Amino acid sequence: MEKSRVLIIGGTGHIGKHIVAASVRLGHPTSILIREFAPSDPVKVQLLNSWGTSGASLLKGDLFDHKSLVKAIKCADVVISAVGPRQVAEQTRIIAAIKEAGNVKRFVPSEFGSDVDRLHTVDPAASLYAVKAKLRRLIEAEGIPHTFVSCNSFAETYLPSIGDVTAIGAGPPASKITVLGDGDAKAVFVVEDDIATYTMRAVDDARTLNKILYMRPPANVVSHNELISMWEKKAGRTLQKVHVPEEEILKWIKGADCSHEAAFPLNILLSLALSIFVRGDQANFDIDPAVGVEATQLYPDVIYTTVDEYLGHLP
């Protein structure tokens, strides 16, 4: 079957670059919308050069330039948005451009997290996910063919600190680890390369049309306590668990640094973690086949990276 032409918006972002790589690897004619061909960031320069070498096309355009957006979309069958949290609300511009272009067979908006309709938390994450839910309703109301991707937790965000959201980016703990709540709620961790592969397998699949694509690799549905135990066995040492009750977490969220320099400020991470690690929103429900499908069941031939394997590569 001929592969769909794919346009990726936000391709230089955290998940976007993985989606670009998977799209090219799986044989899709792939285009990436970029604001400038010669960015000042050397990492982005290297990324753009690698895409050119791999055969992907770079299309100059901007989320805020309707004419360039429509022009780029007219060159694609599938539009995938991987914009970051600051631009999630601006995806109404993509929806308007898709409606005008009139040729898109599938739109994948930027969700790539917990199911936006099943998140139970507080601000600021609650407001961010409310915007994503509102966008779902708009896409549905406009009759745009779509797939919503609920990949749950990025492994590269949470696993290096062994699930300690107060130490994101710090690496595995030496002796103590912060556990939100009792640590028994099940969470789901998926490696970014696997998220991208499952997403790209879904874009031409009739079974995922107008459905939520959930990612729940069976070996990667684990509680924080189980995750810590797995790491302790690999590291050969026992960590002291410092449990934080929900009331204290809520105080932390209100007092957390909300600097917008980071992609995810600490207050957003903490409010997301409340949903994931305390309230268990990622795995505490059965998938309704009327609205959703599960990626590992659809594509059993994809060999995903397990949590255990990922931990084995940590220092």
GROMACS .gro file of C-alpha atoms in nm:
model
  315
    1MET     CA    1   0.000   0.000   0.000
    2GLU     CA    2   0.128   0.346  -0.088
    3LYS     CA    3   0.236   0.535   0.222
    4SER     CA    4   0.067   0.864   0.303
    5ARG     CA    5   0.252   1.192   0.265
    6VAL     CA    6   0.317   1.324   0.614
    7LEU     CA    7   0.360   1.683   0.736
    8ILE     CA    8   0.500   1.723   1.087
    9ILE     CA    9   0.457   2.050   1.274
   10GLY     CA   10   0.688   2.088   1.574
   11GLY     CA   11   0.940   1.839   1.439
   12THR     CA   12   1.236   1.981   1.629
   13GLY     CA   13   1.071   1.928   1.969
   14HIS     CA   14   1.116   1.647   2.220
   15ILE     CA   15   0.872   1.399   2.066
   16GLY     CA   16   0.864   1.563   1.724
   17LYS     CA   17   1.216   1.462   1.626
   18HIS     CA   18   1.137   1.098   1.706
   19ILE     CA   19   0.824   1.113   1.492
   20VAL     CA   20   1.020   1.258   1.199
   21ALA     CA   21   1.274   0.973   1.225
   22ALA     CA   22   1.001   0.708   1.244
   23SER     CA   23   0.810   0.857   0.951
   24VAL     CA   24   1.119   0.849   0.729
   25ARG     CA   25   1.219   0.502   0.853
   26LEU     CA   26   0.876   0.360   0.771
   27GLY     CA   27   0.886   0.497   0.418
   28HIS     CA   28   0.651   0.794   0.433
   29PRO     CA   29   0.725   1.093   0.210
   30THR     CA   30   0.794   1.327   0.501
   31SER     CA   31   0.790   1.706   0.529
   32ILE     CA   32   0.869   1.920   0.832
   33LEU     CA   33   0.734   2.272   0.877
   34ILE     CA   34   1.012   2.503   0.994
   35ARG     CA   35   1.028   2.877   1.054
   36GLU     CA   36   1.383   2.922   0.923
   37PHE     CA   37   1.630   2.718   0.721
   38ALA     CA   38   1.936   2.842   0.914
   39PRO     CA   39   1.852   2.852   1.286
   40SER     CA   40   2.111   2.983   1.530
   41ASP     CA   41   2.082   2.676   1.755
   42PRO     CA   42   2.362   2.434   1.648
   43VAL     CA   43   2.159   2.133   1.766
   44LYS     CA   44   1.873   2.231   1.535
   45VAL     CA   45   2.117   2.292   1.250
   46GLN     CA   46   2.253   1.939   1.290
   47LEU     CA   47   1.897   1.802   1.308
   48LEU     CA   48   1.789   1.980   0.989
   49ASN     CA   49   2.101   1.861   0.807
   50SER     CA   50   2.035   1.501   0.911
   51TRP     CA   51   1.677   1.523   0.786
   52GLY     CA   52   1.793   1.655   0.451
   53THR     CA   53   2.034   1.363   0.423
   54SER     CA   54   1.760   1.114   0.512
   55GLY     CA   55   1.531   1.241   0.236
   56ALA     CA   56   1.283   1.445   0.440
   57SER     CA   57   1.171   1.779   0.297
   58LEU     CA   58   1.186   2.108   0.484
   59LEU     CA   59   0.894   2.344   0.422
   60LYS     CA   60   0.928   2.703   0.535
   61GLY     CA   61   0.619   2.818   0.717
   62ASP     CA   62   0.480   2.928   1.049
   63LEU     CA   63   0.196   2.827   1.276
   64PHE     CA   64   0.099   3.195   1.286
   65ASP     CA   65   0.111   3.244   0.906
   66HIS     CA   66  -0.216   3.103   0.776
   67LYS     CA   67  -0.120   3.122   0.410
   68SER     CA   68   0.206   2.927   0.455
   69LEU     CA   69   0.029   2.676   0.679
   70VAL     CA   70  -0.242   2.604   0.421
   71LYS     CA   71   0.021   2.576   0.147
   72ALA     CA   72   0.219   2.319   0.346
   73ILE     CA   73  -0.090   2.119   0.444
   74LYS     CA   74  -0.200   2.093   0.080
   75CYS     CA   75   0.119   1.891   0.018
   76ALA     CA   76   0.026   1.624   0.274
   77ASP     CA   77  -0.227   1.350   0.339
   78VAL     CA   78  -0.152   1.327   0.712
   79VAL     CA   79  -0.077   1.619   0.946
   80ILE     CA   80   0.092   1.546   1.277
   81SER     CA   81   0.127   1.821   1.535
   82ALA     CA   82   0.402   1.783   1.793
   83VAL     CA   83   0.400   2.140   1.922
   84GLY     CA   84   0.500   2.201   2.283
   85PRO     CA   85   0.271   2.294   2.575
   86ARG     CA   86   0.299   2.668   2.511
   87GLN     CA   87   0.150   2.627   2.162
   88VAL     CA   88  -0.117   2.365   2.233
   89ALA     CA   89  -0.400   2.621   2.221
   90GLU     CA   90  -0.269   2.757   1.892
   91GLN     CA   91  -0.358   2.430   1.720
   92THR     CA   92  -0.692   2.592   1.635
   93ARG     CA   93  -0.485   2.756   1.359
   94ILE     CA   94  -0.391   2.412   1.223
   95ILE     CA   95  -0.756   2.303   1.236
   96ALA     CA   96  -0.862   2.614   1.039
   97ALA     CA   97  -0.587   2.552   0.782
   98ILE     CA   98  -0.687   2.185   0.746
   99LYS     CA   99  -1.048   2.287   0.685
  100GLU     CA  100  -0.941   2.535   0.417
  101ALA     CA  101  -0.697   2.294   0.249
  102GLY     CA  102  -0.965   2.025   0.231
  103ASN     CA  103  -0.734   1.735   0.149
  104VAL     CA  104  -0.622   1.589   0.484
  105LYS     CA  105  -0.704   1.223   0.546
  106ARG     CA  106  -0.581   1.217   0.907
  107PHE     CA  107  -0.489   1.474   1.173
  108VAL     CA  108  -0.290   1.378   1.484
  109PRO     CA  109  -0.298   1.672   1.729
  110SER     CA  110  -0.032   1.727   1.992
  111GLU     CA  111  -0.148   1.530   2.295
  112PHE     CA  112   0.115   1.259   2.357
  113GLY     CA  113   0.040   1.205   2.726
  114SER     CA  114  -0.241   1.078   2.947
  115ASP     CA  115  -0.590   1.058   2.803
  116VAL     CA  116  -0.708   1.420   2.821
  117ASP     CA  117  -1.064   1.314   2.903
  118ARG     CA  118  -0.955   1.101   3.199
  119LEU     CA  119  -0.710   1.327   3.381
  120HIS     CA  120  -0.801   1.411   3.741
  121THR     CA  121  -0.568   1.672   3.881
  122VAL     CA  122  -0.535   2.042   3.967
  123ASP     CA  123  -0.394   2.345   3.793
  124PRO     CA  124  -0.175   2.413   3.607
  125ALA     CA  125  -0.191   2.068   3.439
  126ALA     CA  126  -0.571   2.063   3.467
  127SER     CA  127  -0.599   2.380   3.257
  128LEU     CA  128  -0.350   2.253   2.998
  129TYR     CA  129  -0.542   1.928   2.957
  130ALA     CA  130  -0.874   2.116   2.945
  131VAL     CA  131  -0.740   2.301   2.640
  132LYS     CA  132  -0.646   1.967   2.481
  133ALA     CA  133  -0.993   1.829   2.555
  134LYS     CA  134  -1.154   2.138   2.400
  135LEU     CA  135  -0.943   2.085   2.087
  136ARG     CA  136  -1.066   1.724   2.068
  137ARG     CA  137  -1.424   1.846   2.069
  138LEU     CA  138  -1.347   2.104   1.798
  139ILE     CA  139  -1.180   1.843   1.574
  140GLU     CA  140  -1.477   1.612   1.618
  141ALA     CA  141  -1.729   1.889   1.555
  142GLU     CA  142  -1.549   1.996   1.237
  143GLY     CA  143  -1.556   1.638   1.110
  144ILE     CA  144  -1.178   1.621   1.064
  145PRO     CA  145  -1.050   1.260   1.034
  146HIS     CA  146  -0.821   1.208   1.331
  147THR     CA  147  -0.630   0.986   1.570
  148PHE     CA  148  -0.572   1.101   1.928
  149VAL     CA  149  -0.250   0.956   2.073
  150SER     CA  150  -0.253   0.873   2.444
  151CYS     CA  151   0.102   0.743   2.494
  152ASN     CA  152   0.104   0.810   2.870
  153SER     CA  153   0.444   0.891   3.029
  154PHE     CA  154   0.764   0.967   2.835
  155ALA     CA  155   1.026   0.720   2.957
  156GLU     CA  156   1.310   0.965   2.897
  157THR     CA  157   1.143   1.215   3.130
  158TYR     CA  158   1.057   0.993   3.426
  159LEU     CA  159   1.279   0.686   3.425
  160PRO     CA  160   1.629   0.840   3.458
  161SER     CA  161   1.532   0.968   3.807
  162ILE     CA  162   1.350   0.638   3.881
  163GLY     CA  163   1.018   0.822   3.887
  164ASP     CA  164   1.124   1.093   4.133
  165VAL     CA  165   0.957   1.402   3.983
  166THR     CA  166   1.140   1.630   4.228
  167ALA     CA  167   1.469   1.523   4.068
  168ILE     CA  168   1.393   1.524   3.695
  169GLY     CA  169   1.721   1.549   3.505
  170ALA     CA  170   1.934   1.456   3.805
  171GLY     CA  171   1.981   1.087   3.727
  172PRO     CA  172   1.921   0.789   3.958
  173PRO     CA  173   1.910   0.869   4.331
  174ALA     CA  174   2.205   0.766   4.547
  175SER     CA  175   2.026   0.687   4.874
  176LYS     CA  176   1.684   0.858   4.903
  177ILE     CA  177   1.387   0.880   4.668
  178THR     CA  178   1.068   1.086   4.689
  179VAL     CA  179   0.748   0.884   4.646
  180LEU     CA  180   0.422   1.068   4.589
  181GLY     CA  181   0.138   0.905   4.780
  182ASP     CA  182   0.170   0.538   4.874
  183GLY     CA  183   0.352   0.448   4.551
  184ASP     CA  184   0.104   0.174   4.455
  185ALA     CA  185  -0.083   0.344   4.168
  186LYS     CA  186   0.002   0.197   3.829
  187ALA     CA  187   0.166   0.425   3.572
  188VAL     CA  188   0.264   0.360   3.209
  189PHE     CA  189   0.608   0.443   3.067
  190VAL     CA  190   0.685   0.433   2.694
  191VAL     CA  191   1.018   0.508   2.529
  192GLU     CA  192   0.993   0.798   2.284
  193ASP     CA  193   1.118   0.599   1.983
  194ASP     CA  194   0.840   0.346   2.046
  195ILE     CA  195   0.580   0.621   2.080
  196ALA     CA  196   0.687   0.751   1.740
  197THR     CA  197   0.682   0.405   1.580
  198TYR     CA  198   0.332   0.323   1.707
  199THR     CA  199   0.209   0.667   1.598
  200MET     CA  200   0.340   0.624   1.245
  201ARG     CA  201   0.204   0.269   1.218
  202ALA     CA  202  -0.139   0.411   1.303
  203VAL     CA  203  -0.167   0.695   1.050
  204ASP     CA  204  -0.265   0.470   0.758
  205ASP     CA  205  -0.456   0.215   0.967
  206ALA     CA  206  -0.836   0.218   0.931
  207ARG     CA  207  -0.865   0.065   1.280
  208THR     CA  208  -0.731   0.386   1.438
  209LEU     CA  209  -0.942   0.630   1.236
  210ASN     CA  210  -1.137   0.863   1.467
  211LYS     CA  211  -1.013   0.663   1.766
  212ILE     CA  212  -0.782   0.714   2.063
  213LEU     CA  213  -0.458   0.519   2.023
  214TYR     CA  214  -0.361   0.411   2.374
  215MET     CA  215  -0.010   0.285   2.447
  216ARG     CA  216   0.004   0.037   2.734
  217PRO     CA  217   0.297  -0.200   2.678
  218PRO     CA  218   0.220  -0.475   2.935
  219ALA     CA  219   0.574  -0.488   3.075
  220ASN     CA  220   0.571  -0.110   3.123
  221VAL     CA  221   0.260  -0.078   3.339
  222VAL     CA  222   0.421  -0.053   3.682
  223SER     CA  223   0.373   0.126   4.012
  224HIS     CA  224   0.637   0.359   4.152
  225ASN     CA  225   0.713   0.104   4.422
  226GLU     CA  226   0.767  -0.165   4.157
  227LEU     CA  227   0.986   0.071   3.957
  228ILE     CA  228   1.201   0.143   4.261
  229SER     CA  229   1.230  -0.227   4.339
  230MET     CA  230   1.347  -0.298   3.983
  231TRP     CA  231   1.615  -0.031   4.014
  232GLU     CA  232   1.728  -0.150   4.358
  233LYS     CA  233   1.792  -0.498   4.218
  234LYS     CA  234   1.998  -0.355   3.933
  235ALA     CA  235   2.189  -0.107   4.150
  236GLY     CA  236   2.246  -0.354   4.434
  237ARG     CA  237   2.134  -0.112   4.703
  238THR     CA  238   1.820  -0.015   4.890
  239LEU     CA  239   1.677   0.336   4.865
  240GLN     CA  240   1.511   0.516   5.152
  241LYS     CA  241   1.158   0.607   5.043
  242VAL     CA  242   1.030   0.948   5.151
  243HIS     CA  243   0.652   0.937   5.106
  244VAL     CA  244   0.465   1.262   5.042
  245PRO     CA  245   0.088   1.262   5.113
  246GLU     CA  246  -0.155   1.423   4.870
  247GLU     CA  247  -0.221   1.724   5.095
  248GLU     CA  248   0.149   1.805   5.094
  249ILE     CA  249   0.174   1.759   4.716
  250LEU     CA  250  -0.104   2.016   4.670
  251LYS     CA  251   0.095   2.263   4.882
  252TRP     CA  252   0.407   2.192   4.675
  253ILE     CA  253   0.219   2.262   4.353
  254LYS     CA  254   0.101   2.602   4.480
  255GLY     CA  255   0.450   2.697   4.594
  256ALA     CA  256   0.650   2.542   4.310
  257ASP     CA  257   0.865   2.740   4.071
  258CYS     CA  258   0.652   2.822   3.769
  259SER     CA  259   0.937   2.959   3.558
  260HIS     CA  260   0.855   2.938   3.190
  261GLU     CA  261   1.216   2.881   3.091
  262ALA     CA  262   1.174   2.504   3.115
  263ALA     CA  263   0.956   2.307   2.873
  264PHE     CA  264   0.765   2.174   3.174
  265PRO     CA  265   0.791   2.396   3.486
  266LEU     CA  266   0.796   2.212   3.820
  267ASN     CA  267   0.439   2.308   3.906
  268ILE     CA  268   0.313   2.145   3.584
  269LEU     CA  269   0.525   1.834   3.646
  270LEU     CA  270   0.395   1.802   4.002
  271SER     CA  271   0.031   1.844   3.901
  272LEU     CA  272   0.079   1.585   3.624
  273ALA     CA  273   0.251   1.354   3.871
  274LEU     CA  274  -0.047   1.383   4.106
  275SER     CA  275  -0.262   1.234   3.831
  276ILE     CA  276  -0.008   0.970   3.726
  277PHE     CA  277   0.151   0.851   4.051
  278VAL     CA  278  -0.120   0.916   4.310
  279ARG     CA  279  -0.455   0.894   4.131
  280GLY     CA  280  -0.347   0.634   3.875
  281ASP     CA  281  -0.522   0.798   3.580
  282GLN     CA  282  -0.318   0.619   3.315
  283ALA     CA  283  -0.413   0.260   3.392
  284ASN     CA  284  -0.716   0.264   3.621
  285PHE     CA  285  -0.973   0.214   3.345
  286ASP     CA  286  -1.054  -0.038   3.073
  287ILE     CA  287  -1.021   0.080   2.715
  288ASP     CA  288  -1.363   0.118   2.553
  289PRO     CA  289  -1.335  -0.042   2.205
  290ALA     CA  290  -1.597   0.203   2.079
  291VAL     CA  291  -1.358   0.494   2.130
  292GLY     CA  292  -1.008   0.350   2.164
  293VAL     CA  293  -0.758   0.083   2.061
  294GLU     CA  294  -0.434  -0.034   2.222
  295ALA     CA  295  -0.111  -0.006   2.025
  296THR     CA  296   0.071  -0.323   2.137
  297GLN     CA  297  -0.237  -0.530   2.052
  298LEU     CA  298  -0.267  -0.373   1.706
  299TYR     CA  299   0.103  -0.404   1.628
  300PRO     CA  300   0.243  -0.708   1.814
  301ASP     CA  301   0.536  -0.719   1.571
  302VAL     CA  302   0.677  -0.396   1.716
  303ILE     CA  303   0.941  -0.490   1.972
  304TYR     CA  304   0.914  -0.218   2.235
  305THR     CA  305   1.174  -0.127   2.497
  306THR     CA  306   1.066  -0.249   2.839
  307VAL     CA  307   1.113  -0.050   3.159
  308ASP     CA  308   1.352  -0.319   3.280
  309GLU     CA  309   1.564  -0.288   2.966
  310TYR     CA  310   1.566   0.092   2.989
  311LEU     CA  311   1.683   0.083   3.351
  312GLY     CA  312   1.963  -0.152   3.247
  313HIS     CA  313   2.116   0.129   3.038
  314LEU     CA  314   2.120   0.387   3.317
  315PRO     CA  315   2.454   0.469   3.484
   0.00000   0.00000   0.00000
